[in-house]
Amino acid sequence: MNTPSPSESARPGSHRDREIVEARVIVTCPGRNFVTLKIVTRSGVYGLGDATLNGRELAVASYLQDHVVPNLIGRDAGRIEDVWQFLYRGAYWRRGPVTMSAIAAVDVALWDILGKMAGLPLYRLLGGRSREGALVYAHANGRDIGEASDEVGKYIEKGFLAVRAQCGVPGVKKAYGIASGGRPYEPAESELPAETVWNTPRYLETVPRLFERLRADHGNGVELLHDVHHRLTPIEAARLGRDLEPHRLFWMEDATPAENQTSFEIVRRHTVTPLAVGEVFNSIWDCKHLIENQLIDYIRTTIVHGGGITHIRRLADFAGLHQVRTGFHGATDLSPVTMGAALHFDTWVPNFGIQEYMFHAEETDAVFPHDYAFRDGRLHVGDTPGHGVDIDEALAAKYPYAPKQLPVARLEDGSMWDW
Ligand code: CS2
Ligand code: MG
């Protein structure tokens, strides 16, 4: 039986102290929407998990509130693996971004509690430090090639060792990744999806010219990355990869949609440009073929959309067996809670590659105080027990939910395309 003996319940960290007495979902919009789960134990120690799914936030909030929270009350917060299995196997309906983001929120909150009760930062619970900091890449973009190159230069001056570059495509209105009005790029900008228009031939002409210019302006000392954002067919992606080879990219990301994992065989057969994929995956099963056949170099699935630390650790270990390294998604729609947890993971994981780092708005940082910091091209975690990210609930309450959806893309004849 689970019932602890009286002497056990008197010890700090014993079952009674770890009993979950409350779990609540906090929806807030400090600059953009975030869903956060706070799990509180009888001892008063609490943990936080991110459950944000851009443009579909309330689906995860309801999944947690209506279907998960009632199952958590009274459980032992220390049984992280059992809770994970309960929520995954026990739901009968497995996988999918809503389910896996909800499970991730619980899982990360429980790891946070474990760290706080043990008095240890998360990376130490995972197995300790493998490196001094996590190499990160920033986002540079410009309306044209010249502007994008200037932006890359600014990041190099700020100390970044790796920069993702995107530029406007002549004839394409609202190209992916390009900021408007001097504001940082944020794709979910309106209540209903913005309609964008896509033109593959113009794009395929422009991108190799962008990277030719970036190498001419900035040399080979900086790592350069590019996100295709699922727009190409496999053979088009193969051609772009080949055209980019002289410019030595760190990676070409999401070159083609990846539901059909074998489509990457076509891309791989034709190019040695390294391939990254997986920010929209939520399970090891979404990338099993890609990894075991070594069709990719970096896996981008991260903690919040991939079932938490418990599942992503399995994925990373599996990837490591096949020389695939991590390159976690880190756009602004992943909250500081995910960034904190991901950085602890990055600090430990043996097959670390790189971490994406888009800066959060000041309001976001104020709602989620954290102890990670940028230094010398890397993000460094602190030694605060747990993942080191907190929430100011009073401040969060001042920013009510504001519905926003991601854009859609169409071809010039009106056909729907992949955004
Ligand atoms: C992206 C994101 O960061 C990336 O690589 O692909 O901008 C992505 O579009 C958003 O996270 C969607 O919510
Ligand atoms: Mg991406």
PDB file of N, CA and C in Angstrom, residues 135-138 140 152 161-166 210-211 214-215 222-228 244 248-253 276 298 300 327 354-356:
ATOM      1  N   LEU A 135      25.500  26.167 -26.722  1.00  0.00           N
ATOM      2  CA  LEU A 135      25.636  26.991 -27.927  1.00  0.00           C
ATOM      3  C   LEU A 135      24.234  27.328 -28.427  1.00  0.00           C
ATOM      4  N   VAL A 136      23.978  28.619 -28.711  1.00  0.00           N
ATOM      5  CA  VAL A 136      22.650  29.018 -29.176  1.00  0.00           C
ATOM      6  C   VAL A 136      22.745  29.725 -30.527  1.00  0.00           C
ATOM      7  N   TYR A 137      21.638  29.698 -31.266  1.00  0.00           N
ATOM      8  CA  TYR A 137      21.592  30.524 -32.471  1.00  0.00           C
ATOM      9  C   TYR A 137      20.459  31.535 -32.358  1.00  0.00           C
ATOM     10  N   ALA A 138      20.748  32.737 -32.860  1.00  0.00           N
ATOM     11  CA  ALA A 138      19.769  33.819 -32.859  1.00  0.00           C
ATOM     12  C   ALA A 138      19.119  33.891 -34.239  1.00  0.00           C
ATOM     13  N   ALA A 140      18.315  36.224 -37.438  1.00  0.00           N
ATOM     14  CA  ALA A 140      18.498  37.475 -38.173  1.00  0.00           C
ATOM     15  C   ALA A 140      17.583  37.430 -39.384  1.00  0.00           C
ATOM     16  N   VAL A 152      22.731  39.970 -39.512  1.00  0.00           N
ATOM     17  CA  VAL A 152      23.666  38.916 -39.100  1.00  0.00           C
ATOM     18  C   VAL A 152      24.882  39.565 -38.440  1.00  0.00           C
ATOM     19  N   LEU A 161      27.700  33.045 -31.900  1.00  0.00           N
ATOM     20  CA  LEU A 161      28.581  32.210 -32.713  1.00  0.00           C
ATOM     21  C   LEU A 161      27.815  31.523 -33.835  1.00  0.00           C
ATOM     22  N   ALA A 162      26.472  31.573 -33.750  1.00  0.00           N
ATOM     23  CA  ALA A 162      25.614  30.925 -34.740  1.00  0.00           C
ATOM     24  C   ALA A 162      24.393  31.803 -34.968  1.00  0.00           C
ATOM     25  N   VAL A 163      24.014  31.970 -36.235  1.00  0.00           N
ATOM     26  CA  VAL A 163      22.888  32.841 -36.565  1.00  0.00           C
ATOM     27  C   VAL A 163      22.061  32.194 -37.673  1.00  0.00           C
ATOM     28  N   ARG A 164      20.748  32.187 -37.469  1.00  0.00           N
ATOM     29  CA  ARG A 164      19.825  31.748 -38.513  1.00  0.00           C
ATOM     30  C   ARG A 164      19.498  32.964 -39.381  1.00  0.00           C
ATOM     31  N   ALA A 165      19.504  32.796 -40.707  1.00  0.00           N
ATOM     32  CA  ALA A 165      19.235  33.943 -41.584  1.00  0.00           C
ATOM     33  C   ALA A 165      18.076  33.644 -42.520  1.00  0.00           C
ATOM     34  N   GLN A 166      17.146  34.609 -42.579  1.00  0.00           N
ATOM     35  CA  GLN A 166      15.989  34.544 -43.480  1.00  0.00           C
ATOM     36  C   GLN A 166      15.898  35.904 -44.163  1.00  0.00           C
ATOM     37  N   LEU A 210      21.488  34.673 -50.868  1.00  0.00           N
ATOM     38  CA  LEU A 210      21.604  35.202 -49.490  1.00  0.00           C
ATOM     39  C   LEU A 210      22.860  34.638 -48.810  1.00  0.00           C
ATOM     40  N   PHE A 211      23.050  33.318 -48.889  1.00  0.00           N
ATOM     41  CA  PHE A 211      24.170  32.717 -48.160  1.00  0.00           C
ATOM     42  C   PHE A 211      25.518  32.991 -48.827  1.00  0.00           C
ATOM     43  N   LEU A 214      26.283  36.288 -47.353  1.00  0.00           N
ATOM     44  CA  LEU A 214      26.627  36.218 -45.928  1.00  0.00           C
ATOM     45  C   LEU A 214      28.060  35.725 -45.732  1.00  0.00           C
ATOM     46  N   ARG A 215      28.465  34.735 -46.539  1.00  0.00           N
ATOM     47  CA  ARG A 215      29.856  34.261 -46.419  1.00  0.00           C
ATOM     48  C   ARG A 215      30.829  35.340 -46.885  1.00  0.00           C
ATOM     49  N   VAL A 222      31.478  32.120 -38.534  1.00  0.00           N
ATOM     50  CA  VAL A 222      30.173  32.058 -37.865  1.00  0.00           C
ATOM     51  C   VAL A 222      29.374  30.887 -38.439  1.00  0.00           C
ATOM     52  N   GLU A 223      28.620  30.200 -37.565  1.00  0.00           N
ATOM     53  CA  GLU A 223      27.744  29.125 -38.054  1.00  0.00           C
ATOM     54  C   GLU A 223      26.465  29.770 -38.602  1.00  0.00           C
ATOM     55  N   LEU A 224      26.046  29.340 -39.783  1.00  0.00           N
ATOM     56  CA  LEU A 224      24.838  29.896 -40.394  1.00  0.00           C
ATOM     57  C   LEU A 224      23.785  28.803 -40.545  1.00  0.00           C
ATOM     58  N   LEU A 225      22.538  29.169 -40.253  1.00  0.00           N
ATOM     59  CA  LEU A 225      21.435  28.214 -40.331  1.00  0.00           C
ATOM     60  C   LEU A 225      20.315  28.830 -41.171  1.00  0.00           C
ATOM     61  N   HIS A 226      19.426  27.976 -41.676  1.00  0.00           N
ATOM     62  CA  HIS A 226      18.290  28.476 -42.436  1.00  0.00           C
ATOM     63  C   HIS A 226      17.085  27.567 -42.225  1.00  0.00           C
ATOM     64  N   ASP A 227      15.889  28.191 -42.133  1.00  0.00           N
ATOM     65  CA  ASP A 227      14.638  27.450 -41.919  1.00  0.00           C
ATOM     66  C   ASP A 227      13.782  27.539 -43.189  1.00  0.00           C
ATOM     67  N   VAL A 228      13.568  26.406 -43.837  1.00  0.00           N
ATOM     68  CA  VAL A 228      12.726  26.368 -45.049  1.00  0.00           C
ATOM     69  C   VAL A 228      11.237  26.357 -44.655  1.00  0.00           C
ATOM     70  N   LEU A 244      23.228  25.052 -51.624  1.00  0.00           N
ATOM     71  CA  LEU A 244      23.780  25.706 -50.427  1.00  0.00           C
ATOM     72  C   LEU A 244      25.115  25.095 -49.986  1.00  0.00           C
ATOM     73  N   ARG A 248      28.428  26.087 -46.701  1.00  0.00           N
ATOM     74  CA  ARG A 248      28.669  25.366 -45.436  1.00  0.00           C
ATOM     75  C   ARG A 248      27.685  25.733 -44.332  1.00  0.00           C
ATOM     76  N   LEU A 249      26.414  25.418 -44.528  1.00  0.00           N
ATOM     77  CA  LEU A 249      25.436  25.698 -43.476  1.00  0.00           C
ATOM     78  C   LEU A 249      25.607  24.732 -42.305  1.00  0.00           C
ATOM     79  N   PHE A 250      25.265  25.220 -41.112  1.00  0.00           N
ATOM     80  CA  PHE A 250      25.211  24.347 -39.929  1.00  0.00           C
ATOM     81  C   PHE A 250      24.048  23.387 -40.115  1.00  0.00           C
ATOM     82  N   TRP A 251      22.909  23.946 -40.599  1.00  0.00           N
ATOM     83  CA  TRP A 251      21.790  23.083 -40.996  1.00  0.00           C
ATOM     84  C   TRP A 251      20.807  23.785 -41.895  1.00  0.00           C
ATOM     85  N   MET A 252      20.044  22.960 -42.616  1.00  0.00           N
ATOM     86  CA  MET A 252      18.861  23.390 -43.361  1.00  0.00           C
ATOM     87  C   MET A 252      17.688  22.722 -42.635  1.00  0.00           C
ATOM     88  N   GLU A 253      16.739  23.568 -42.176  1.00  0.00           N
ATOM     89  CA  GLU A 253      15.684  23.078 -41.272  1.00  0.00           C
ATOM     90  C   GLU A 253      14.352  22.878 -41.998  1.00  0.00           C
ATOM     91  N   ALA A 276      17.962  19.343 -40.349  1.00  0.00           N
ATOM     92  CA  ALA A 276      17.319  19.390 -39.027  1.00  0.00           C
ATOM     93  C   ALA A 276      15.816  19.338 -39.234  1.00  0.00           C
ATOM     94  N   TYR A 298      20.065  16.585 -36.999  1.00  0.00           N
ATOM     95  CA  TYR A 298      19.623  17.235 -35.758  1.00  0.00           C
ATOM     96  C   TYR A 298      18.129  17.001 -35.571  1.00  0.00           C
ATOM     97  N   ARG A 300      14.800  18.369 -33.626  1.00  0.00           N
ATOM     98  CA  ARG A 300      14.381  19.637 -33.011  1.00  0.00           C
ATOM     99  C   ARG A 300      13.235  19.512 -32.014  1.00  0.00           C
ATOM    100  N   GLY A 327      18.807  19.766 -31.371  1.00  0.00           N
ATOM    101  CA  GLY A 327      18.805  21.169 -31.800  1.00  0.00           C
ATOM    102  C   GLY A 327      17.437  21.721 -31.462  1.00  0.00           C
ATOM    103  N   ILE A 354      22.821  22.159 -30.714  1.00  0.00           N
ATOM    104  CA  ILE A 354      22.636  23.614 -30.595  1.00  0.00           C
ATOM    105  C   ILE A 354      21.254  23.855 -30.009  1.00  0.00           C
ATOM    106  N   GLN A 355      21.017  25.066 -29.526  1.00  0.00           N
ATOM    107  CA  GLN A 355      19.716  25.449 -28.961  1.00  0.00           C
ATOM    108  C   GLN A 355      19.255  26.738 -29.654  1.00  0.00           C
ATOM    109  N   GLU A 356      18.012  26.749 -30.133  1.00  0.00           N
ATOM    110  CA  GLU A 356      17.458  27.986 -30.714  1.00  0.00           C
ATOM    111  C   GLU A 356      17.147  28.979 -29.597  1.00  0.00           C
TER     112      GLU A 356
END
